[in-house]
XYZ file of C-alpha atoms in Angstrom:
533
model
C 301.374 -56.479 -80.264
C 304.160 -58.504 -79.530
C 307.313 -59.255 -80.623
C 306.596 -62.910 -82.386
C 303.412 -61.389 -84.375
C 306.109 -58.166 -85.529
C 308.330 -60.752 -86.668
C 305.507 -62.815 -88.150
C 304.502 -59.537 -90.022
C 307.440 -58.578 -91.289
C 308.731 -61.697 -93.003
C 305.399 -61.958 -94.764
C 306.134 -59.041 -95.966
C 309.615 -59.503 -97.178
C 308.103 -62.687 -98.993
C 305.414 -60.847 -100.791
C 308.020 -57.944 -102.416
C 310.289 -60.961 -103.447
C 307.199 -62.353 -105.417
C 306.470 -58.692 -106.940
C 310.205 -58.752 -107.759
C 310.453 -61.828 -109.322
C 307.297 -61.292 -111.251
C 308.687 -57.958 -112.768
C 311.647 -59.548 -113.396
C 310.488 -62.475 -115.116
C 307.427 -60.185 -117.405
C 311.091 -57.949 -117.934
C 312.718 -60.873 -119.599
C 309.913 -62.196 -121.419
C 309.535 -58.455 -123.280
C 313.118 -58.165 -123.580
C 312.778 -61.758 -124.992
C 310.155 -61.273 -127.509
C 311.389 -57.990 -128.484
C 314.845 -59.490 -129.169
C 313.039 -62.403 -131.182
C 310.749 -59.393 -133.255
C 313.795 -57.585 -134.278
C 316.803 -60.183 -133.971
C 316.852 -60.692 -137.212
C 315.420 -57.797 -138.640
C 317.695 -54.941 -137.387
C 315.322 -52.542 -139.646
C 312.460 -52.401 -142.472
C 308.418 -52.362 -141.089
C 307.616 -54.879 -138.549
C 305.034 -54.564 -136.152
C 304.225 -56.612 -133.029
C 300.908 -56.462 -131.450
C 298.898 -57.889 -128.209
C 296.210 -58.097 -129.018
C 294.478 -54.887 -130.318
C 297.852 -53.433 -128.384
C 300.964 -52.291 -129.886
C 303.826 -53.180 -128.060
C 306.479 -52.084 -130.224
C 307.320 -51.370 -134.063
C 310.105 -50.074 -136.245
C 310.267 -46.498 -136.982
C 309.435 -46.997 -141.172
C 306.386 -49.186 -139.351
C 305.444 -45.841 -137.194
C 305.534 -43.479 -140.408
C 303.129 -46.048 -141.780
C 300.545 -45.740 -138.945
C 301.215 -41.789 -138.915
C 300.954 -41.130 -142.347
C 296.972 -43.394 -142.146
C 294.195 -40.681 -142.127
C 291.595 -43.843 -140.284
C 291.197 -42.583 -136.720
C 291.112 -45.469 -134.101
C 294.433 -47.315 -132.120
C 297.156 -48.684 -133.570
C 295.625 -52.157 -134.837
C 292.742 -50.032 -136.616
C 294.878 -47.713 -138.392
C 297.257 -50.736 -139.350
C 294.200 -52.274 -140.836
C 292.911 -49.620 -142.523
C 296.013 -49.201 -144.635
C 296.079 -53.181 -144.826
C 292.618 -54.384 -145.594
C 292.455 -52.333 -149.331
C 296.006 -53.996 -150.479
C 295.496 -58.068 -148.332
C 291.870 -59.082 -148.872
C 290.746 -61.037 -146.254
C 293.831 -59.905 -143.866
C 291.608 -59.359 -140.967
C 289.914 -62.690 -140.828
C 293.781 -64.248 -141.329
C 295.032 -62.177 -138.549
C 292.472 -63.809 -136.014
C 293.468 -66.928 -136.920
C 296.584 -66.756 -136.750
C 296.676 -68.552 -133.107
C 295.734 -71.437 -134.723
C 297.319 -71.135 -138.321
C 300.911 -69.719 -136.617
C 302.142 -68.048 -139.649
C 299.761 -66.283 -142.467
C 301.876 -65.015 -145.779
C 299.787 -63.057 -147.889
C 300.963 -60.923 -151.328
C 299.168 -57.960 -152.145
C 297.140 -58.109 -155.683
C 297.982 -55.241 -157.178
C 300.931 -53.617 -159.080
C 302.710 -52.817 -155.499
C 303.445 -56.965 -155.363
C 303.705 -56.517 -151.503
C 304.062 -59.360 -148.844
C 302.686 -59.438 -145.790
C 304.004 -62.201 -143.303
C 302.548 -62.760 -139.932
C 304.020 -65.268 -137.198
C 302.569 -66.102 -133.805
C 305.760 -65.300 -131.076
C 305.301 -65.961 -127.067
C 301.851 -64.767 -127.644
C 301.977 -62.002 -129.391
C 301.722 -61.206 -133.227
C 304.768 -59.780 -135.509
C 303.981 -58.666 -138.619
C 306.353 -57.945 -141.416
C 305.631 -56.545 -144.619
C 308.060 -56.947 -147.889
C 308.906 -55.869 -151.428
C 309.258 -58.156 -153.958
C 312.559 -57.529 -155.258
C 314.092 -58.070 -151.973
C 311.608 -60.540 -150.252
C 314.702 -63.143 -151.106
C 317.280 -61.369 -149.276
C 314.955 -61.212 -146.259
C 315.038 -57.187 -145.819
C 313.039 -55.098 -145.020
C 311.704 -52.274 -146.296
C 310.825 -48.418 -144.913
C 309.515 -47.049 -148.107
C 305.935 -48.025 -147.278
C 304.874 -44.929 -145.492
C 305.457 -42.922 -147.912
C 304.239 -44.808 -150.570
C 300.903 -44.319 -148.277
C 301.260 -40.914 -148.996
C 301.578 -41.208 -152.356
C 298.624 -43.545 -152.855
C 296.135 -41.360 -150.562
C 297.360 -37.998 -152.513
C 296.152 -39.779 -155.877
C 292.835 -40.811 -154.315
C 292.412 -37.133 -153.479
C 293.638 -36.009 -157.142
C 290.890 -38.243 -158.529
C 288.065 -37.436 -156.062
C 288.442 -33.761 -156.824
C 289.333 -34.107 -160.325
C 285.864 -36.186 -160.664
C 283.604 -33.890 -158.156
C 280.775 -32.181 -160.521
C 281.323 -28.912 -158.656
C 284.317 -26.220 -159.548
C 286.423 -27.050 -156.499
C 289.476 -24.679 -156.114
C 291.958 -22.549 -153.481
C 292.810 -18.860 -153.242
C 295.813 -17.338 -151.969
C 295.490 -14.424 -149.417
C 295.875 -11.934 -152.566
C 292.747 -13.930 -154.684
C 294.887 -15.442 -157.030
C 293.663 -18.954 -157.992
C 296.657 -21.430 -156.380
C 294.725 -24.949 -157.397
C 291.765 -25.622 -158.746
C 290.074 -29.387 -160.022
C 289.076 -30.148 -163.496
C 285.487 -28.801 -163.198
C 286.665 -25.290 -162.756
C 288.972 -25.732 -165.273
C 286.006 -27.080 -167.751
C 284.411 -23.787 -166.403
C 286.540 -21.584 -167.345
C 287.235 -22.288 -170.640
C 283.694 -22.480 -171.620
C 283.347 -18.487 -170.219
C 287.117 -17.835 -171.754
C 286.541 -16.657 -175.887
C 287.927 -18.678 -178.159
C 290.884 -17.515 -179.380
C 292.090 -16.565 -175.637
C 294.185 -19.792 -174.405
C 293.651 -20.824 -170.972
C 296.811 -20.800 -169.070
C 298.302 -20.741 -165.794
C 297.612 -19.137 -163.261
C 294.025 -19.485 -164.083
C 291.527 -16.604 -164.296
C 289.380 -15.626 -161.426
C 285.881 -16.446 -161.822
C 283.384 -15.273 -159.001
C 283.932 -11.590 -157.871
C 284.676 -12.656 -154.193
C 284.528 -15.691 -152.480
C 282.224 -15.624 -150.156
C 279.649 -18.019 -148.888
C 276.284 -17.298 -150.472
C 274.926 -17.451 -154.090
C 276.569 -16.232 -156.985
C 275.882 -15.644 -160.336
C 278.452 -16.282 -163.377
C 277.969 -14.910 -166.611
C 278.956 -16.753 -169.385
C 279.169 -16.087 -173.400
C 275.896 -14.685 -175.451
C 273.601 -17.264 -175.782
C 273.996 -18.886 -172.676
C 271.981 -18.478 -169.534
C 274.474 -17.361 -166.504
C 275.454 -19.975 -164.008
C 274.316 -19.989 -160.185
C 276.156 -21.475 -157.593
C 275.881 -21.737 -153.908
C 279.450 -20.952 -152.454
C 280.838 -22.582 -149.186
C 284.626 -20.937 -148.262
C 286.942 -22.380 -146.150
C 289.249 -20.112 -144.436
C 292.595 -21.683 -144.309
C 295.310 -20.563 -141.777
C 297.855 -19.212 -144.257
C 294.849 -16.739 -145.172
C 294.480 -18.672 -148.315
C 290.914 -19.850 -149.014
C 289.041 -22.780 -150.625
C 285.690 -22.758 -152.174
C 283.091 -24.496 -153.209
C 281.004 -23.839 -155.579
C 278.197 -25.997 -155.949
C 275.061 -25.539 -159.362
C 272.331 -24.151 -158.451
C 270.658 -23.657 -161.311
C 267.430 -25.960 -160.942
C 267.164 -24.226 -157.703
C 267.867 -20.977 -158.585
C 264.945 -21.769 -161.396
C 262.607 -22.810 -159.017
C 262.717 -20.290 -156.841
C 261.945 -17.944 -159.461
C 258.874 -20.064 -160.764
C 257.917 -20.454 -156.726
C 258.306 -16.560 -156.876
C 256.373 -15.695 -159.616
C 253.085 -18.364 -158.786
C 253.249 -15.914 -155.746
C 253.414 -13.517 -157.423
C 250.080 -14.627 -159.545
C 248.676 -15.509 -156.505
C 249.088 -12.458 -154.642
C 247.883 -10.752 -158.028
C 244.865 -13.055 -158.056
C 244.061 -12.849 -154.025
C 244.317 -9.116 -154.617
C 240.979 -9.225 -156.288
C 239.345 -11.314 -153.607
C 236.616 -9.736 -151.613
C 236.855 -12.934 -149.046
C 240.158 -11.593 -146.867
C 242.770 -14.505 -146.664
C 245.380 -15.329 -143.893
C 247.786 -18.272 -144.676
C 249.959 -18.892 -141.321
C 252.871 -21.294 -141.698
C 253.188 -24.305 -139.363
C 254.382 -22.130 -136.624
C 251.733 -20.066 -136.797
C 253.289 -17.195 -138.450
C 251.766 -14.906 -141.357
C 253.259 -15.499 -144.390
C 250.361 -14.559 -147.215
C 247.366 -12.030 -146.846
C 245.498 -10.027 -148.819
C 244.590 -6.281 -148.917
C 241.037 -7.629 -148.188
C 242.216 -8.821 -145.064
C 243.672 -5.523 -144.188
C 240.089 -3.514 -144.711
C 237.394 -6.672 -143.033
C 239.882 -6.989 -139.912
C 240.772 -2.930 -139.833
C 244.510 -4.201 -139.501
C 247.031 -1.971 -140.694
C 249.474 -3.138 -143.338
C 253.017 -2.611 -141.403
C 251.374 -5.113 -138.805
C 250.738 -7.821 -141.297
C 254.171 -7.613 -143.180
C 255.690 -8.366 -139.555
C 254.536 -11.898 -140.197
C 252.784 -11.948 -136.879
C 252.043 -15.049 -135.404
C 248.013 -16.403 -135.366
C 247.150 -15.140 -132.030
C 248.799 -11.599 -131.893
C 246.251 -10.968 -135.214
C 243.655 -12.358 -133.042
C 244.704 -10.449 -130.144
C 244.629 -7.420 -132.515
C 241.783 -8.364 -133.998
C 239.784 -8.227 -130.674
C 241.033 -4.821 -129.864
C 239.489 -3.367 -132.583
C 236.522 -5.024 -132.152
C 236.469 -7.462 -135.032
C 235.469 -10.704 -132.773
C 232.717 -11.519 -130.901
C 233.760 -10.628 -127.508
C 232.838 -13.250 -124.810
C 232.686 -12.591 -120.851
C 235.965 -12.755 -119.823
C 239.513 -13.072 -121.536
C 240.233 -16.827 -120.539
C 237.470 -17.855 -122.051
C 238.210 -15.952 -125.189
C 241.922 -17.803 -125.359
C 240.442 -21.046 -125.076
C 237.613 -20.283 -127.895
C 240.966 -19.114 -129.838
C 242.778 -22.400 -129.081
C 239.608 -24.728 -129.985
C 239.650 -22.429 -133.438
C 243.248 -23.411 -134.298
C 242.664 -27.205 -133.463
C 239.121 -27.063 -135.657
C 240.634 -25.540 -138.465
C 243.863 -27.225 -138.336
C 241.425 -30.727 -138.586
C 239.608 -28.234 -141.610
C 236.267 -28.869 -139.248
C 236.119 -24.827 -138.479
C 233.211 -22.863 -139.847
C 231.602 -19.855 -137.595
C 229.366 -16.732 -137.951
C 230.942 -14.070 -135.886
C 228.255 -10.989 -135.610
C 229.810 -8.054 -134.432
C 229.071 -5.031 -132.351
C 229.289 -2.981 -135.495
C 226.677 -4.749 -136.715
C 228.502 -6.428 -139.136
C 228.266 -10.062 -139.441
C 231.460 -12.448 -140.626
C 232.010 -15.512 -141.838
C 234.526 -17.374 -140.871
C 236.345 -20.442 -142.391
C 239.831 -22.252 -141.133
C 241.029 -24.760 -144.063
C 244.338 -26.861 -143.041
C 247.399 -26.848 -146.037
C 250.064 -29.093 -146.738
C 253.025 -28.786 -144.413
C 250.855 -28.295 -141.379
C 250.290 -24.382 -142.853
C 246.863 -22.999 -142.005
C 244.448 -20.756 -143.836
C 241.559 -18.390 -142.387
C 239.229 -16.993 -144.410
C 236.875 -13.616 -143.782
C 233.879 -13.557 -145.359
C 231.362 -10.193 -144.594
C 227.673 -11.834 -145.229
C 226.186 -8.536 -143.463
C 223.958 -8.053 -146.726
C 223.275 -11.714 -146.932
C 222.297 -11.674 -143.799
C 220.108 -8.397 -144.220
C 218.458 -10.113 -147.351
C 217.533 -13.538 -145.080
C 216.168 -11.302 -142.481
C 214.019 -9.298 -144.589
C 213.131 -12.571 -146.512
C 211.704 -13.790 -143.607
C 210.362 -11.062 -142.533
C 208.037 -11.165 -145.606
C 207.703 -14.423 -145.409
C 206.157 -14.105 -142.167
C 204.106 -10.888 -143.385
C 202.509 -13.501 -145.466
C 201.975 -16.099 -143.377
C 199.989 -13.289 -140.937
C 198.003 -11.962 -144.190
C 197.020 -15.531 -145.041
C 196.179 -16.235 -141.070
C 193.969 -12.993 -141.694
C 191.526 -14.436 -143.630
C 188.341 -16.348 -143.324
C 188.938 -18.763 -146.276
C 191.024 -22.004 -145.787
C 194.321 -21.947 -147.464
C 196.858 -24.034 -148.477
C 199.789 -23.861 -151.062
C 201.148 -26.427 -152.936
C 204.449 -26.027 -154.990
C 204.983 -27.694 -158.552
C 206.009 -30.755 -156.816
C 203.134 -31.516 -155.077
C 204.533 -30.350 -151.249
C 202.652 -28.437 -149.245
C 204.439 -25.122 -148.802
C 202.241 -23.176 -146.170
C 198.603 -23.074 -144.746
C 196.975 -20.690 -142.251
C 194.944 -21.004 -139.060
C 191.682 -21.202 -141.293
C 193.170 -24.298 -142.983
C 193.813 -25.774 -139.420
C 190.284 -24.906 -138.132
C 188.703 -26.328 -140.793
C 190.395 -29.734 -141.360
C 191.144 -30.118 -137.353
C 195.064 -30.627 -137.915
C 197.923 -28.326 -138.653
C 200.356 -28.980 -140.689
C 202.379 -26.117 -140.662
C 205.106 -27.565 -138.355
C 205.941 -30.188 -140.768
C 205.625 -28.540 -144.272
C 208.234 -30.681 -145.747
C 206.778 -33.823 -144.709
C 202.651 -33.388 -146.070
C 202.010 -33.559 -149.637
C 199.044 -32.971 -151.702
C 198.015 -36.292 -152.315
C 198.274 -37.180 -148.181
C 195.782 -33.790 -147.925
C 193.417 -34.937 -150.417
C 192.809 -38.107 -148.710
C 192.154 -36.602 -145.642
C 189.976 -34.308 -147.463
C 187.851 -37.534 -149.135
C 188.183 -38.866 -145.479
C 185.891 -35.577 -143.758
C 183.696 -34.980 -146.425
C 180.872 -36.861 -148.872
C 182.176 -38.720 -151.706
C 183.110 -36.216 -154.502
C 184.785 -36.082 -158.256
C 186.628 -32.654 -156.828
C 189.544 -34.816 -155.136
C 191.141 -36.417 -157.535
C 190.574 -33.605 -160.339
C 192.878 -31.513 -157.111
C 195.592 -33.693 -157.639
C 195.514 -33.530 -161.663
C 194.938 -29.809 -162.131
C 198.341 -29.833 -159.129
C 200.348 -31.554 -161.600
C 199.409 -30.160 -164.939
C 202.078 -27.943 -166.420
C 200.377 -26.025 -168.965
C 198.403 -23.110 -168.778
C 195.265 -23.095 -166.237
C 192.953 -21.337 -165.160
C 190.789 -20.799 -161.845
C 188.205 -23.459 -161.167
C 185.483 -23.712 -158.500
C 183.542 -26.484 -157.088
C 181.333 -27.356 -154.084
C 181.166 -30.539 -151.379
C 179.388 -31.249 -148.664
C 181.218 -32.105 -145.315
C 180.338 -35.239 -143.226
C 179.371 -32.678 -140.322
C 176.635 -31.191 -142.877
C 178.304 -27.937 -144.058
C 178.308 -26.817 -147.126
C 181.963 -26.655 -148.483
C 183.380 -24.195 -151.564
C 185.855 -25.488 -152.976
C 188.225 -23.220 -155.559
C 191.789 -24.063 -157.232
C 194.011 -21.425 -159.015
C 197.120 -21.157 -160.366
C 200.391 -19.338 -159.032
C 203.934 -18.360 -160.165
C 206.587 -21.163 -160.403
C 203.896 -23.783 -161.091
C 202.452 -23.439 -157.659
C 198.649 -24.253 -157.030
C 196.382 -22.954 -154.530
C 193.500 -24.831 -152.624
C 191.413 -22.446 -150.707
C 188.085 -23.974 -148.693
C 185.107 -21.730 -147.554
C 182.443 -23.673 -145.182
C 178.956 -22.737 -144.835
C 178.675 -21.293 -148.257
C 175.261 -21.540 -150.303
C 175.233 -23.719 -153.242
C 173.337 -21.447 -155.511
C 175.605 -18.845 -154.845
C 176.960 -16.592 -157.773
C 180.131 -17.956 -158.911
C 183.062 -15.424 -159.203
C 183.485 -13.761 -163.039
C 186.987 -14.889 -162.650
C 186.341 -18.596 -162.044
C 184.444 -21.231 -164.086
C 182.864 -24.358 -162.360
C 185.007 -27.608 -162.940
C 183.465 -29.488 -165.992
C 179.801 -29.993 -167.483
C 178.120 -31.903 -167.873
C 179.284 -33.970 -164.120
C 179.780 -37.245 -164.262
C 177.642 -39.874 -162.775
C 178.887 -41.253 -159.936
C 176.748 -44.127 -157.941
C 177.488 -42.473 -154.440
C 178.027 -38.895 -155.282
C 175.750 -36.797 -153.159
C 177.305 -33.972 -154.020
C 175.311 -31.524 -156.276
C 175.698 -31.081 -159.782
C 178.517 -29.149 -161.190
C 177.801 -25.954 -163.641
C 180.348 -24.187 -165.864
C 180.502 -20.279 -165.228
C 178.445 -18.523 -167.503
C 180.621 -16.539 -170.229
């Protein structure tokens, strides 16, 4: 470098710190300047002067005001807070008050204070007055602490209206303050002739957080509270004590429909497991305990859904699938389907026992299982259709053609005779064939014949009948014997025998349908006789 750039260096520097100097210097003299015109001519009192949201100086009575606000914030909030309940409007002034360059405004109530705000070199200066010497031009200091004063009555009066006993204890118990609900308290529990005087009594036992009960005269229910306590750092102690009552009333009603409910559930043979909506056991009944082989001490543990299931499975009370995974996952889709109340199963069981199961969703998201053992249901179905099928193979036994009608008219069963005979089965749709379909197949296969349509009449009669017997003649050729009799429950039975003789001796039980026959113009069938008596 040489020596003309060194020289060029260092007199640009010289020129910059004479700038920063003179800069200082001049911001120096404008504070000292603005300061001088803030307090020139008010050597005391509560003035304030602000940049902004920035406070840039203020008296010391102006300082005891901002210390003494409870508002958390800077300076400019806390100066509002204490300003905006006595100036309404004394925000909105403030901003203006670039434009407007003074704002006087008196406060409303009994205080009678003036506020007076002036725009100075940019900056604003507030000064607040009294009345009674707002002509002299002083100031006053007083303002802080009538801050205090105003904030301690706001306090009095919230307390003093609070509908809870509010009140502090000294580190010995002895009652130090107390609001006016306390008070109220204890003279209602105080006898009459025993004035109520100070210090006042003691009414809970301890103070403690928690609920506590407080007896008062005959006649009256006792009081419940719920007790929050304060530890102070002196040792003393506040509490509060807040009514409880309508809880305290129903939890007892909540407690006793439990109670009538557990009472009730008791009886239950269907074992019940309500599960909250985490999952965990709050409600069972001894049912449970004997269908599930779960011991009692595990229930009252409130344990969650799938440590009874898990418990459940190693006693073998659940169908047991291939492998474990697969079991967590049938668990998982059982939660889901009875949390959506969609979950209905038939566990059978090694045992050979055979459960039903139900999962019902409750308000709250709560879940309830129910265990149903349908083992003797299930015994009764299976031997029900065990007979029924014993029947069905007696009927398939025989020669004649059979079918059963109930008192509807619905075909209820037929045998392999029946299906030989008439070239269809109807067996595999029961539900679906009726006896007036049948009959016209029957007029379909076989010569014209009265027989038919005295079927469908002696089907639907509901008095008392009796066995009847007729005869038709087949399209084929074949003689036909036809017979109709009566069963329980208003059931009828049609039984057809082919190849029988028409002379043949008719049964002592039956009679032959009507006599004489009618005349019918293409009736080929042979004439009908009544049974002899």
């Amino acid at each position: 470098m040489s020596l003309g750039q060194v020289m060029w260096f260092f007199a640009v520097s010289l020129v910059a710190a004479t700038v920063a100097l003179v800069v200082s210097a001049l911001a120096e003299r404008r504070l000292a300047r603005v300061r001088a015109g803030v307090f020139s001519d008010t050597p005391g009192g509560t003035v304030l002067l602000f940049d902004g949201e920035t406070l840039l100086d203020a008296t010391a009575a102006a300082r005891a005001l901002l210390a003494a606000s409870r508002s958390s914030g800077n300076a400019w909030q806390r100066f509002l807070s204490w300003a905006a309940p006595r100036f309404p409007g004394v925000e909105g002034k403030l901003g203006q008050l670039p434009d407007l360059g003074q704002v006087r405004l008196t406060s409303p109530g009994a205080e009678g204070l003036t506020l007076v705000a002036e725009w100075r070199s940019g900056v604003r200066r507030i000064m607040l007055l009294e009345p009674h010497v707002e002509s002299h031009g002083r100031l006053v200091d007083s303002l802080a602490q009538r801050a205090q004063d105003d904030e301690l009555a706001a306090l009095r009066q919230i307390t003093d209206d609070a509908p809870l006993p509010i009140w502090r204890e000294d580190a010995g118990g002895a009652i130090s303050w107390a609001n006016r609900a306390y008070v109220t308290l204890a003279m209602q529990q105080a006898a009459e002739d025993v004035p109520i005087g100070w210090p006042l009594p003691r009414l809970m036992a301890a103070a403690q957080t928690g609920r506590q009960s407080l007896a008062l005269p005959a006649g009256r229910p006792a009081a419940v509270f719920d007790c929050a306590v304060s530890t102070q750092p002196d040792g003393g102690r506040i509490v509060y004590a807040l009514p409880a009552d309508t809880a305290a009333q129903a939890e007892q009603a909540l407690e006793s429909f439990v109670q009538t409910l557990g009472k009730t559930f008791a009886h239950l043979p269907i074992g019940l497991a309500i599960f909250d909506r985490q999952r965990k056991l709050q409600l069972f009944n001894p049912a449970l305990t004997d269908l599930c082989n779960l011991p009692v001490d595990f229930l009252s543990a409130r344990p969650g859904l799938f440590a009874v299931l898990d418990a459940m499975r190693e006693r073998g009370m659940i169908p047991e699938p291939k492998d474990y995974k697969s079991w967590r996952q049938q668990m998982a889709a059982l939660e889901q389907s009875a949390a959506n109340g969609q979950y209905e199963e038939t566990w059978a069981l090694h045992s050979g026992l055979t459960y039903r199961v139900i999962g019902r969703p409750h308000p709250e998201g709560a879940l309830a299982l129910l265990f149903q053992d349908i083992s003797d249901e299930i015994t009764r179905a299976r031997r029900m259709r065990a007979d029924l099928e014993l029947g069905q193979s007696v009927i398939d036994a025989t020669d004649e053609a059979i079918a059963v009608f109930s008192s509807a008219g619905q075909l209820v069963m037929s045998n392999t005779a029946y299906a030989r005979l008439w070239g269809h089965d109807p067996s595999g749709m029961v539900a679906d064939q009726s006896l007036a379909d049948l009959a016209d197949r029957w007029r379909g296969a076989c010569a014209p014949s009265h027989f038919w349509s005295l079927t469908e009449g002696y089907a639907a009669s509901s008095g008392p009948r009796e066995p009847w017997v007729s005869q038709a003649r087949m399209n084929d050729g074949r003689s036909l014997r036809c017979r109709l009799a009566p069963l329980a429950g208003g059931a009828t039975l049609v039984g057809f025998s082919a190849e029988a003789g028409l002379d043949m001796a008719p049964d002592p039980a039956m009679r032959l349908i009507l006599s004489p026959d009618p005349v019918l113009p293409d009736d080929t069938s042979p004439p009908l006789r009544r049974a002899p008596a």
